[in-house]
Coordinates of N, CA and C in Angstrom, one line a residue:
X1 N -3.7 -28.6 -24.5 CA -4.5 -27.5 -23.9 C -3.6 -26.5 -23.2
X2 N -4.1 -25.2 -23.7 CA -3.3 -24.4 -22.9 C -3.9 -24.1 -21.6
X3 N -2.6 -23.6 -20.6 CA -2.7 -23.0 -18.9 C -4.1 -22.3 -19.0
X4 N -4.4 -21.6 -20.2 CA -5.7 -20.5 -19.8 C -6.6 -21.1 -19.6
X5 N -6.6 -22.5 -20.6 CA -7.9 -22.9 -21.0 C -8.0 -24.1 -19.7
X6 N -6.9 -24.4 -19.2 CA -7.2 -25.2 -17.9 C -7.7 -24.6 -16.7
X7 N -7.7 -23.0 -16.7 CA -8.2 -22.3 -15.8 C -9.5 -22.1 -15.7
X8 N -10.2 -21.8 -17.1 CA -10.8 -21.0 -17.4 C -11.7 -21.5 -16.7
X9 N -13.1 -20.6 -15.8 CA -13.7 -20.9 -15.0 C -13.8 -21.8 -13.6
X10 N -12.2 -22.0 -13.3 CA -12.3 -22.2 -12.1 C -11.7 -21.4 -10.9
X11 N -11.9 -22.0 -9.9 CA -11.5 -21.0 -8.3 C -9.9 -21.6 -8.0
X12 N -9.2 -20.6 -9.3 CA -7.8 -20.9 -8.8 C -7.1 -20.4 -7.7
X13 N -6.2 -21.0 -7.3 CA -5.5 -20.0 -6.4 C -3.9 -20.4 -6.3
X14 N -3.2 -19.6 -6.2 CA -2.1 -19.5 -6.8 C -1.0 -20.1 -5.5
X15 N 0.0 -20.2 -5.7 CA 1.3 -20.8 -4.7 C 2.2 -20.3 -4.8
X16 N 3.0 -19.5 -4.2 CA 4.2 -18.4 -4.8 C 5.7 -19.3 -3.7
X17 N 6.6 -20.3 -4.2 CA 7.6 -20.6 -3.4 C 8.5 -20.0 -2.6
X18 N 9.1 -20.3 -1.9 CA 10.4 -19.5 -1.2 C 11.7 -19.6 -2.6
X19 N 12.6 -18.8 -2.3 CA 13.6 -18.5 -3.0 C 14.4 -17.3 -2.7
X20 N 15.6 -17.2 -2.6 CA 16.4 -15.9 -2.1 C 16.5 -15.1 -2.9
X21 N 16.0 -13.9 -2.6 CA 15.5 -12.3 -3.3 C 14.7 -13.6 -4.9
X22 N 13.6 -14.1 -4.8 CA 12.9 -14.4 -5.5 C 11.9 -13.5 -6.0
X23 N 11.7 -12.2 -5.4 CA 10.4 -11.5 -6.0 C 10.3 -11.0 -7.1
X24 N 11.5 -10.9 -7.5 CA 11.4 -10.6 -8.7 C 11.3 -11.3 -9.9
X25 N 10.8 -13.1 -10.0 CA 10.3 -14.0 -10.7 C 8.9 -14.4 -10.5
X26 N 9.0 -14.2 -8.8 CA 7.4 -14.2 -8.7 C 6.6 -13.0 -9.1
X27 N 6.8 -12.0 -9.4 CA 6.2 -10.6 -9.6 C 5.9 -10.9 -11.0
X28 N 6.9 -11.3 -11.8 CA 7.0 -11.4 -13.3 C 5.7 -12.5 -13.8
X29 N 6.1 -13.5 -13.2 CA 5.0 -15.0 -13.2 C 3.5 -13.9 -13.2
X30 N 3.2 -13.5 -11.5 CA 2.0 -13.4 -11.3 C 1.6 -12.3 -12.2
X31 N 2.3 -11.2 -13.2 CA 1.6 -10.3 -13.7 C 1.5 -10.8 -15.2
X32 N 2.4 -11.8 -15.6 CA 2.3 -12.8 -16.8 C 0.6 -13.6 -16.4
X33 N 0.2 -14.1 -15.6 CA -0.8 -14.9 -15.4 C -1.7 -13.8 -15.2
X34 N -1.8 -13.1 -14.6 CA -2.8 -12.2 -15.0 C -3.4 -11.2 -16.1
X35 N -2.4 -11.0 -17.3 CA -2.1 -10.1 -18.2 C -2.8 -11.2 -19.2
X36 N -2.6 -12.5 -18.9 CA -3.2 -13.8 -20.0 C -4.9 -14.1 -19.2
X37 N -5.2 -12.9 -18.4 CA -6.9 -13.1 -17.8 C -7.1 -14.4 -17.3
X38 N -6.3 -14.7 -16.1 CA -6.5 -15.8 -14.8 C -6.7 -14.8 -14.0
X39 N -7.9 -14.9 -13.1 CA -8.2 -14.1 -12.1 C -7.9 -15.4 -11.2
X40 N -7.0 -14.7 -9.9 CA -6.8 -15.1 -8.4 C -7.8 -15.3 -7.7
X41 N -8.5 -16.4 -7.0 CA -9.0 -16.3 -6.1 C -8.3 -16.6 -4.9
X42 N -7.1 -16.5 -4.6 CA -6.9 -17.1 -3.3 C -5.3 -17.1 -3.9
X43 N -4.4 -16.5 -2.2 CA -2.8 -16.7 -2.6 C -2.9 -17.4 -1.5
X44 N -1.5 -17.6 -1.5 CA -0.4 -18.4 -0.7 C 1.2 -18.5 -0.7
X45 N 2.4 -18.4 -0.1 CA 3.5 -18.1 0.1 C 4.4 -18.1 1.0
X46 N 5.4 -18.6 0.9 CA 6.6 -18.3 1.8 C 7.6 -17.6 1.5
X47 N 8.2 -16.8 2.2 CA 9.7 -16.2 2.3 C 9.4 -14.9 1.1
X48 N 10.1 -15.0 -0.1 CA 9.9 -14.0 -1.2 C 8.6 -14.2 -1.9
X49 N 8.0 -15.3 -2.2 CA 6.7 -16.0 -2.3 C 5.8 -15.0 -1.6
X50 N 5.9 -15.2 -0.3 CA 5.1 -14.7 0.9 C 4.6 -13.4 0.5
X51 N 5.9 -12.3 0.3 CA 5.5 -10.8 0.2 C 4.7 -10.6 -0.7
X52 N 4.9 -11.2 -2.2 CA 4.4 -11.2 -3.7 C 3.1 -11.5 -3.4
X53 N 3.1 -12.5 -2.9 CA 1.6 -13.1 -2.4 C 0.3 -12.6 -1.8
X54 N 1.5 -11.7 -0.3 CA 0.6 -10.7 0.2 C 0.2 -9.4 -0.2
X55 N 0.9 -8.8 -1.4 CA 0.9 -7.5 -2.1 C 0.0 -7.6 -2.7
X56 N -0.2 -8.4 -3.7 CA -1.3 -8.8 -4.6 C -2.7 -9.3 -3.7
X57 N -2.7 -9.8 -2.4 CA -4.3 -10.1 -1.9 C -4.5 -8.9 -1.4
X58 N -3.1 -7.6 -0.9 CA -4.0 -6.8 -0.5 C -4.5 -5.5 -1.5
X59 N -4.4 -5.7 -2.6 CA -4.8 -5.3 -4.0 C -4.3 -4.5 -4.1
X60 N -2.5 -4.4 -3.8 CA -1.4 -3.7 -4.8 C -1.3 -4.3 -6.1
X61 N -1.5 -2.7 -7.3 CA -1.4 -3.6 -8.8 C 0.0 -4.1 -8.9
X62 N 0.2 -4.9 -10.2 CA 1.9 -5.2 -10.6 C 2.6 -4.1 -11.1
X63 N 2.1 -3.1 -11.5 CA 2.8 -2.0 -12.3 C 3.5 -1.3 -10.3
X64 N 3.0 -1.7 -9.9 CA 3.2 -0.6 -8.2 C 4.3 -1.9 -7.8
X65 N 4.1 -3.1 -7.7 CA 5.1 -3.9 -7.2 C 6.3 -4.3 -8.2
X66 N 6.4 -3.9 -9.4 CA 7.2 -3.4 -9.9 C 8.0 -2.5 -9.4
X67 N 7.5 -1.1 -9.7 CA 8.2 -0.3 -9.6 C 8.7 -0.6 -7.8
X68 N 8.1 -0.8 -6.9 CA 8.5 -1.5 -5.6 C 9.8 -2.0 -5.6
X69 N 10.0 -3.1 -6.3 CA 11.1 -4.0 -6.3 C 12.2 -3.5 -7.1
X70 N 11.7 -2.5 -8.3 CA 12.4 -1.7 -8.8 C 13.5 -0.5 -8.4
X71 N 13.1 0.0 -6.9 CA 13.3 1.0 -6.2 C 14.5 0.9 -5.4
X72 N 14.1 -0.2 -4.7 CA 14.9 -0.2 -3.3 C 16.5 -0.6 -3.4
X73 N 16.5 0.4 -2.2 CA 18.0 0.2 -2.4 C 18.3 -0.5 -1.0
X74 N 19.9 -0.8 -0.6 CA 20.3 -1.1 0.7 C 19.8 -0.3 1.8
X75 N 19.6 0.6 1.7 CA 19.9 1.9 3.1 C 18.1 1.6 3.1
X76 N 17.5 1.0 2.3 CA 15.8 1.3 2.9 C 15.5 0.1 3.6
X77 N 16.2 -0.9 4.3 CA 16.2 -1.8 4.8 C 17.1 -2.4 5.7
X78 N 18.5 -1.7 5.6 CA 19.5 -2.0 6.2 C 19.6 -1.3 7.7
X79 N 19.6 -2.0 8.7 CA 19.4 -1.3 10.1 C 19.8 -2.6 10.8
X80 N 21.3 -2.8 10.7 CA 22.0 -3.7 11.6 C 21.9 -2.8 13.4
X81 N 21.7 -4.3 14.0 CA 21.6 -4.2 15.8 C 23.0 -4.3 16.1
X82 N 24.5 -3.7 16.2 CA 25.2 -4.3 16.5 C 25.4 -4.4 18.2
X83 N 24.7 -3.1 18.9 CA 24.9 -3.1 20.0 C 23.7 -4.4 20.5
X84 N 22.7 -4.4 20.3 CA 21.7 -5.3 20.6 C 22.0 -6.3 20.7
X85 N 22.9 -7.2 19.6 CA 23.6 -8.4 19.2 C 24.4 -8.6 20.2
X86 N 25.1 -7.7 20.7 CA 26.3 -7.8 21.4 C 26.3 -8.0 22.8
X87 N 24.8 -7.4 23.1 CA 23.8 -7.7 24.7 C 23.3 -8.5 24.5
X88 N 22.3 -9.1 23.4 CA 21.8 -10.4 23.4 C 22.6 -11.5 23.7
X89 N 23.9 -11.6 23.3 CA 24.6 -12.9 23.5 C 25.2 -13.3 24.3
X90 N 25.2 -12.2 25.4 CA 25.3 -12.8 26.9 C 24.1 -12.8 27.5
X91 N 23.5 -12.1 27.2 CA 21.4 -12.6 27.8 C 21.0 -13.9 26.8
X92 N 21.5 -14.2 26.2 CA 20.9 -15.6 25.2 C 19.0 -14.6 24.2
X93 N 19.6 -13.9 24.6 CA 18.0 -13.2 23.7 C 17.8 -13.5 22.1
X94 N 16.9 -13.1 21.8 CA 16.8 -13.6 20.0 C 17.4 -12.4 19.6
X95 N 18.2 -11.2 19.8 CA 18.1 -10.8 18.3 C 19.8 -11.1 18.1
X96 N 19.9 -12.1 18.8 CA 21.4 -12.6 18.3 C 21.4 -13.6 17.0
X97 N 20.2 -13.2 16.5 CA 19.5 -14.1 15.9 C 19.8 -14.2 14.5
X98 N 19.7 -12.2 14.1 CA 20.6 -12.0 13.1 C 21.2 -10.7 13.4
X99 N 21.3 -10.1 12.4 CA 21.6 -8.7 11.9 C 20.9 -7.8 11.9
X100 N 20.3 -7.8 11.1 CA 19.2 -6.8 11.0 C 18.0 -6.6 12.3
X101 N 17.2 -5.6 12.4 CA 16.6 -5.2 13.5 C 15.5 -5.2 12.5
X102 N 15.0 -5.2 11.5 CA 14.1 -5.6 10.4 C 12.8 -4.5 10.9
X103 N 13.6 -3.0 11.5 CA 12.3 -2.5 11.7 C 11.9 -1.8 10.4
X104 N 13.3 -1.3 9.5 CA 12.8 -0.7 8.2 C 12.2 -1.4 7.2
X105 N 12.5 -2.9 7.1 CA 11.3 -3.2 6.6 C 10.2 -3.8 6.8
X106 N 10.0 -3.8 8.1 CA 8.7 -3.3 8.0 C 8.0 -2.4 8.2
X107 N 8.5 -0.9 8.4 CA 8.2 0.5 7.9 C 7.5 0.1 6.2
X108 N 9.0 -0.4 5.7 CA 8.5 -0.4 4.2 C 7.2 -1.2 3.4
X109 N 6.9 -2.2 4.4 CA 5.8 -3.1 4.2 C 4.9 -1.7 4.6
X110 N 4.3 -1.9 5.6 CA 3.5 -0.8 6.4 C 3.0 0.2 5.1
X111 N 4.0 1.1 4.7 CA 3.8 2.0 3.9 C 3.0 1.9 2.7
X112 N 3.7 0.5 1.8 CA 2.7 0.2 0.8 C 1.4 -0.7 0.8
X113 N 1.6 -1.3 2.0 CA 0.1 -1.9 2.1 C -1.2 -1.1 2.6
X114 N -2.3 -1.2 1.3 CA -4.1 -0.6 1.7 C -4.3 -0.7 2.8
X115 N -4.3 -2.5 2.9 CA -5.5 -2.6 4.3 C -3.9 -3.7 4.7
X116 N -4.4 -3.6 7.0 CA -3.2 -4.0 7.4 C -3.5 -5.1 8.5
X117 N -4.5 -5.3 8.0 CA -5.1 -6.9 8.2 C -5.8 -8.3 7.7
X118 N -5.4 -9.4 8.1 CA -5.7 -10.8 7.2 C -7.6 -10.2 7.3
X119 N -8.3 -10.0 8.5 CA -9.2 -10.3 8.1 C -10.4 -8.5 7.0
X120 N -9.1 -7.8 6.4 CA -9.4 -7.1 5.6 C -9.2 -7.0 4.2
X121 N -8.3 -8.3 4.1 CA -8.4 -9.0 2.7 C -9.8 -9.3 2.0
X122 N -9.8 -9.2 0.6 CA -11.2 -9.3 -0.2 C -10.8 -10.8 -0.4
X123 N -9.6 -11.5 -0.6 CA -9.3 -12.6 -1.4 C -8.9 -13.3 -0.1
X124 N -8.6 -14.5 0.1 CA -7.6 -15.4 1.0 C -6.4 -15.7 1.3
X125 N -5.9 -15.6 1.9 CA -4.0 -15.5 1.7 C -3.4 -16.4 3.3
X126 N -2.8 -17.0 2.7 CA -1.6 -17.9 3.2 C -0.6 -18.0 3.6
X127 N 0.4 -18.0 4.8 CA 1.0 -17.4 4.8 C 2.4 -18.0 5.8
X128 N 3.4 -18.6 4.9 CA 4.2 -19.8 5.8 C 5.5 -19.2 6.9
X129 N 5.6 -19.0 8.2 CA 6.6 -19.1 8.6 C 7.2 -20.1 9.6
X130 N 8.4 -20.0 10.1 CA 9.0 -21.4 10.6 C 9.1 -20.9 12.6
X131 N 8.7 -21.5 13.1 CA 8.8 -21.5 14.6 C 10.5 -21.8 15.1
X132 N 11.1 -20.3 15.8 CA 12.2 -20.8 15.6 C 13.0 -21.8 16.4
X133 N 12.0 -22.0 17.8 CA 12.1 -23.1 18.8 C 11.7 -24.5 18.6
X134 N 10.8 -24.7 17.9 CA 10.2 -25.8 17.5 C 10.6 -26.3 16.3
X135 N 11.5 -25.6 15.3 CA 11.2 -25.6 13.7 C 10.6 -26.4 12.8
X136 N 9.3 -25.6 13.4 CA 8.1 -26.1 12.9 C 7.3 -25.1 12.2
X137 N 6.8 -25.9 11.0 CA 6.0 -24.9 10.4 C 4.8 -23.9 10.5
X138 N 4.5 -22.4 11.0 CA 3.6 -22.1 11.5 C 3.0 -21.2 10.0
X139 N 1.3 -22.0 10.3 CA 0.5 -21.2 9.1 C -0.4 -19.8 9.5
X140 N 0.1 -18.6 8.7 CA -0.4 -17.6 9.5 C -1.7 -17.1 8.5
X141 N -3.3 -16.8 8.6 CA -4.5 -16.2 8.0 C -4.9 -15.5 8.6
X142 N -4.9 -14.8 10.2 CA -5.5 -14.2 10.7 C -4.3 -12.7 11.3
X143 N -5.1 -12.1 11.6 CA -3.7 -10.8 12.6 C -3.3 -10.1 11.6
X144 N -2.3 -9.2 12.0 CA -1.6 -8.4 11.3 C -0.6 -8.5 10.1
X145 N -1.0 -8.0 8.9 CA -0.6 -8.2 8.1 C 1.5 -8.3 7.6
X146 N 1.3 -7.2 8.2 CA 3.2 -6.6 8.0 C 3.6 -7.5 9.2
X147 N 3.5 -7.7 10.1 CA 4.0 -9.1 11.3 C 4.7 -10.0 10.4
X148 N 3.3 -11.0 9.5 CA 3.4 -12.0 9.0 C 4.3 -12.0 7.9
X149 N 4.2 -10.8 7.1 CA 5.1 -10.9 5.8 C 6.4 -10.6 6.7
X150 N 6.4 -9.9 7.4 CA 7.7 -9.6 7.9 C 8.7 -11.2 8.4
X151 N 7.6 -12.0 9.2 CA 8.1 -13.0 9.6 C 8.4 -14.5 8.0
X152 N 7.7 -14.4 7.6 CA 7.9 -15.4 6.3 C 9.3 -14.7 5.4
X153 N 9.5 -13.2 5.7 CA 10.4 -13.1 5.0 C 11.8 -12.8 5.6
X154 N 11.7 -12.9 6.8 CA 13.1 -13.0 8.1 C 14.1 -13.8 7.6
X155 N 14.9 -14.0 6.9 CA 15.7 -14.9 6.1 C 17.2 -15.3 7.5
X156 N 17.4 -16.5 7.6 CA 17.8 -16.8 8.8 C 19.5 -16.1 9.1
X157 N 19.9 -15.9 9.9 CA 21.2 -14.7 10.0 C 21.1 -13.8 9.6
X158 N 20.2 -13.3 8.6 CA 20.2 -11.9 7.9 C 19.2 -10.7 9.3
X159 N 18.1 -11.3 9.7 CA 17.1 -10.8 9.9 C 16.8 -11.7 11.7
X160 N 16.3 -10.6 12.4 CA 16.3 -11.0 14.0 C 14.7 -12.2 13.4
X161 N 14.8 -12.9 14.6 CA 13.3 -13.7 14.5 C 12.6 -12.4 15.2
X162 N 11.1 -12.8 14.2 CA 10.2 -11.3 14.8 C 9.1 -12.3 15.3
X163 N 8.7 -11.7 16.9 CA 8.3 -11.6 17.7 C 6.5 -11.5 17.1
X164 N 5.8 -13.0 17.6 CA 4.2 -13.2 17.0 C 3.7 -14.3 17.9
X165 N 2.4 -13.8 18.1 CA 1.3 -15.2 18.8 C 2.3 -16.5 18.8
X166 N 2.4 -16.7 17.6 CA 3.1 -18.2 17.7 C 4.8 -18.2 18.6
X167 N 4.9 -17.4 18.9 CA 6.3 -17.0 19.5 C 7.1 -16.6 18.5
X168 N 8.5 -17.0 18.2 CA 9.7 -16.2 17.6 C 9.9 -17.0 16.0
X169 N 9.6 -16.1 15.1 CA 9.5 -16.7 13.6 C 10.5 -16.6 13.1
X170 N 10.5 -17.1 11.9 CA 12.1 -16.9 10.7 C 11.1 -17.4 9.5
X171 N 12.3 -16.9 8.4 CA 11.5 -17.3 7.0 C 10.9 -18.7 7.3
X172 N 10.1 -18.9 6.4 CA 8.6 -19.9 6.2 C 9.7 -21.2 5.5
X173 N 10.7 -20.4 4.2 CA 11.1 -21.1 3.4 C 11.8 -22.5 4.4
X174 N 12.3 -22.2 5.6 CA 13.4 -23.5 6.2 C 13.0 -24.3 6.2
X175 N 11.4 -24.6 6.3 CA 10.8 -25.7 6.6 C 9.5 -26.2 5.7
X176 N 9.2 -25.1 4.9 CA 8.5 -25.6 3.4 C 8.6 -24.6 2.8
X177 N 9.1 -24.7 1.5 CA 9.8 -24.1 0.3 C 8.7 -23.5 -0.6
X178 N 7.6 -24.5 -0.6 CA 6.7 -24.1 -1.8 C 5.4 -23.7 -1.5
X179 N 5.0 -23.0 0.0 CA 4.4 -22.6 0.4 C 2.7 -23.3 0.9
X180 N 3.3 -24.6 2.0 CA 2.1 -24.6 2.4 C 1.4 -25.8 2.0
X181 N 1.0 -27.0 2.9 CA 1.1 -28.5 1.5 C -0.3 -28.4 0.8
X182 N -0.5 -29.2 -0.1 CA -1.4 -28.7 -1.1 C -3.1 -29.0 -0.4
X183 N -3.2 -30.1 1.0 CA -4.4 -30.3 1.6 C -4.7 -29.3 2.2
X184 N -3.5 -28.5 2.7 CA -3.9 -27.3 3.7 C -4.4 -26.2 2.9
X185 N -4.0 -26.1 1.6 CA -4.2 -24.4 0.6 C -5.5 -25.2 0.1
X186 N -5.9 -26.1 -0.1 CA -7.5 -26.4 -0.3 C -8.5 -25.9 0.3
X187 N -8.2 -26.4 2.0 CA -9.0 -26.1 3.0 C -9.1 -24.5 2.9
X188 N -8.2 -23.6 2.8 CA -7.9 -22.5 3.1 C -8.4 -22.0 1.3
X189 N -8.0 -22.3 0.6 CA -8.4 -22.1 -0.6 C -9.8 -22.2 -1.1
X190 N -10.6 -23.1 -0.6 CA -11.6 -23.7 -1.4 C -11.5 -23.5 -3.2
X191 N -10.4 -24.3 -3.4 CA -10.1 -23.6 -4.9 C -10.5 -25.2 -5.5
X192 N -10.9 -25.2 -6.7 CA -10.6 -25.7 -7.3 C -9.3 -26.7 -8.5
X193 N -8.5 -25.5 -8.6 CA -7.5 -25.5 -9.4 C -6.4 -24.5 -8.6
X194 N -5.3 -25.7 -8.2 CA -4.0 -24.5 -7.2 C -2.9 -24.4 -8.4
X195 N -2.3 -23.1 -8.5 CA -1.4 -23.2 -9.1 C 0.1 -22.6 -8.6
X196 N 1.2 -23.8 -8.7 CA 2.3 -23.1 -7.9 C 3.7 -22.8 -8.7
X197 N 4.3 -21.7 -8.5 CA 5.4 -21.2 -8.9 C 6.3 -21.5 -8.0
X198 N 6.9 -22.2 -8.5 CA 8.3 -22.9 -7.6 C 9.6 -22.5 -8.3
X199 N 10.5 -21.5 -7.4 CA 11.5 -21.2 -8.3 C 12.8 -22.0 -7.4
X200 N 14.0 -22.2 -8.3 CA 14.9 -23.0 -8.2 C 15.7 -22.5 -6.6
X201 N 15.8 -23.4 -5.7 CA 16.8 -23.0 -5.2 C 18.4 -23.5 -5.2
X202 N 18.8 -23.8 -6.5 CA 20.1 -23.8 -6.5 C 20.8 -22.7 -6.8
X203 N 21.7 -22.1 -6.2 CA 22.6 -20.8 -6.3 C 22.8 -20.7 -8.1
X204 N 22.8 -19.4 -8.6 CA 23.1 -19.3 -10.0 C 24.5 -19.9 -10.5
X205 N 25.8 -19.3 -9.1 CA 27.0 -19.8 -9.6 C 27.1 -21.2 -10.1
X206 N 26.0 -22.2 -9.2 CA 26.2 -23.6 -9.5 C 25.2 -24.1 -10.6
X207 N 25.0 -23.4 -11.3 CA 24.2 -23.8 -12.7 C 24.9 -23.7 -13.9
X208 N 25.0 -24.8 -14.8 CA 25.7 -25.1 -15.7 C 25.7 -23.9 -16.9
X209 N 24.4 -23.6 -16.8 CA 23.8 -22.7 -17.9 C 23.2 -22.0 -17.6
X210 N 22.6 -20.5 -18.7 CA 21.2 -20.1 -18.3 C 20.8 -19.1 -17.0
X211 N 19.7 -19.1 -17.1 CA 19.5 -18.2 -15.5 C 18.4 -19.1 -14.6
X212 N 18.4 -18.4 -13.0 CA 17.5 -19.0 -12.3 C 16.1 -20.0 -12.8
X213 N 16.0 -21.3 -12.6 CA 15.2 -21.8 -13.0 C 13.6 -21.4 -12.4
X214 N 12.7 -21.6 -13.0 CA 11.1 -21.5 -12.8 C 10.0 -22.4 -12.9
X215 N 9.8 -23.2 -12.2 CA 9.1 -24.3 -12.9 C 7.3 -23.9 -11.8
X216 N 6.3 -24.3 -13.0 CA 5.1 -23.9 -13.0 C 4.3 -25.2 -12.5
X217 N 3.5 -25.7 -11.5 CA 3.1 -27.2 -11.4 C 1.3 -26.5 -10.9
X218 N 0.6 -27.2 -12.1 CA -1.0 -27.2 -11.5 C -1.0 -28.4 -10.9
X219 N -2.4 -28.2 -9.9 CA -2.8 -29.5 -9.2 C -4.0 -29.1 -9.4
X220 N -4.8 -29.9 -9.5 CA -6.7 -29.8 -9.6 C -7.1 -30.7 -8.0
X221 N -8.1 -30.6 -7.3 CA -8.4 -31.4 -6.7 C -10.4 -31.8 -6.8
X222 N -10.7 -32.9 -6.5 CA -11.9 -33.3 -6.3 C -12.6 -32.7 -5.5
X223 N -14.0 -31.8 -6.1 CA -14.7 -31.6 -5.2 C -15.5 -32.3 -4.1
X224 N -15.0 -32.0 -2.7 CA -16.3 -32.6 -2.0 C -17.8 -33.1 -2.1
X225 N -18.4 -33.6 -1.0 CA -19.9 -33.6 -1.1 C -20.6 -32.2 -1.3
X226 N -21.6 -31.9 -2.5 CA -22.2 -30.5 -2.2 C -21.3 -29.5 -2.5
X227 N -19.7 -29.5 -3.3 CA -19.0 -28.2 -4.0 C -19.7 -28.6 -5.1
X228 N -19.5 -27.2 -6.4 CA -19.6 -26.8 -7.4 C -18.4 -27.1 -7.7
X229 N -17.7 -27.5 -8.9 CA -16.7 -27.5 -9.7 C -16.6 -26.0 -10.2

């Protein structure tokens, strides 16, 4: 049986993993799966996962997150704190946290997203970052959109922890990779059929062969009392 035909007529919803500068496997996946007529009901994601995730619920096409990922250079993102760093670390403040002041990107989020909130989404979306006091996993569905992506995609040393309800975040990826465990994207999904793109995180240098690996994992789950299948 093919992926389509295990889809076909159900309430999938998709899982986009963490992975470093991963968007551009997840971008390729999610416009592959939809180009073969799987309609999304429902995302989910962490880290590079996360953004792909959130671009697509807020119904940016793939030809636009393409050209997106296609675009950017250093200078549209790069805005090192050095003086800030340098006062933070005798005040113990976070943005000794990393480098980056991560206001340009999220300018850059800002700019391309429609709508700039979870509860202006048509579809559901999921959204993993890591509590950086606790390091504990925080699941974000509600509030401001660019916050969240910004915080799931804070990659640790690169990027200051950004400041949210849950207090001070970093990438999602530290503390779950594949976005989110499969009982929680149910609840949140009411999906039928989850499907997750998990891409490798072993460094390329340390692979024998080949390029970054991709591996695709469905889960089905049992409907409750009173679901439809």
């Amino acid at each position: 049986m093919t992926l389509r035909a295990a889809l076909e007529g159900k309430r999938v919803g998709v899982v986009l993993s963490a992975g470093y500068f991963g968007f551009y496997g997840h971008a390729g996946f999610v416009e592959a799966l939809e180009q073969e007529g799987v309609e999304v009901a429902a995302w989910a994601g962490t880290s590079a996962g996360g953004l792909i995730a959130a671009l697509r619920a807020a119904g940016v096409s793939n030809p636009a997150i393409r050209e997106l990922l296609s675009t950017q250079r250093r200078e549209h993102f790069w805005d090192p704190d050095y003086l800030g760093i340098a006062i933070d670390s005798v005040r113990k403040g976070h943005r000794s946290s990393g480098l980056l002041k991560g206001d340009q990107f999220r300018a850059l989020i800002e700019k391309h997203l429609p709508v700039h909130r979870f509860e202006e989404l048509t579809v559901p979306l999921l959204l993993v970052a890591t509590n950086l006091t606790t390091e504990s996993p925080v699941i974000i569905t509600s509030g401001d959109l660019a916050t969240a992506i910004h915080a799931t995609c804070a990659y640790p040393g690169l990027f200051q922890a950004v400041r949210h309800d849950s207090g001070l975040l970093w990438d999602g990826g530290i503390v779950d990779k594949a976005g989110a465990s499969p009982n929680l994207c149910h609840r949140v999904f009411k999906a039928s059929r989850r499907l997750t793109s998990r891409l490798s995180q072993v460094a390329q240098w340390r692979q024998t062969s080949g390029s970054p690996h991709l591996r695709c994992e469905l889960r089905s789950r049992q409907p409750a009392a009173g679901e439809s299948r």
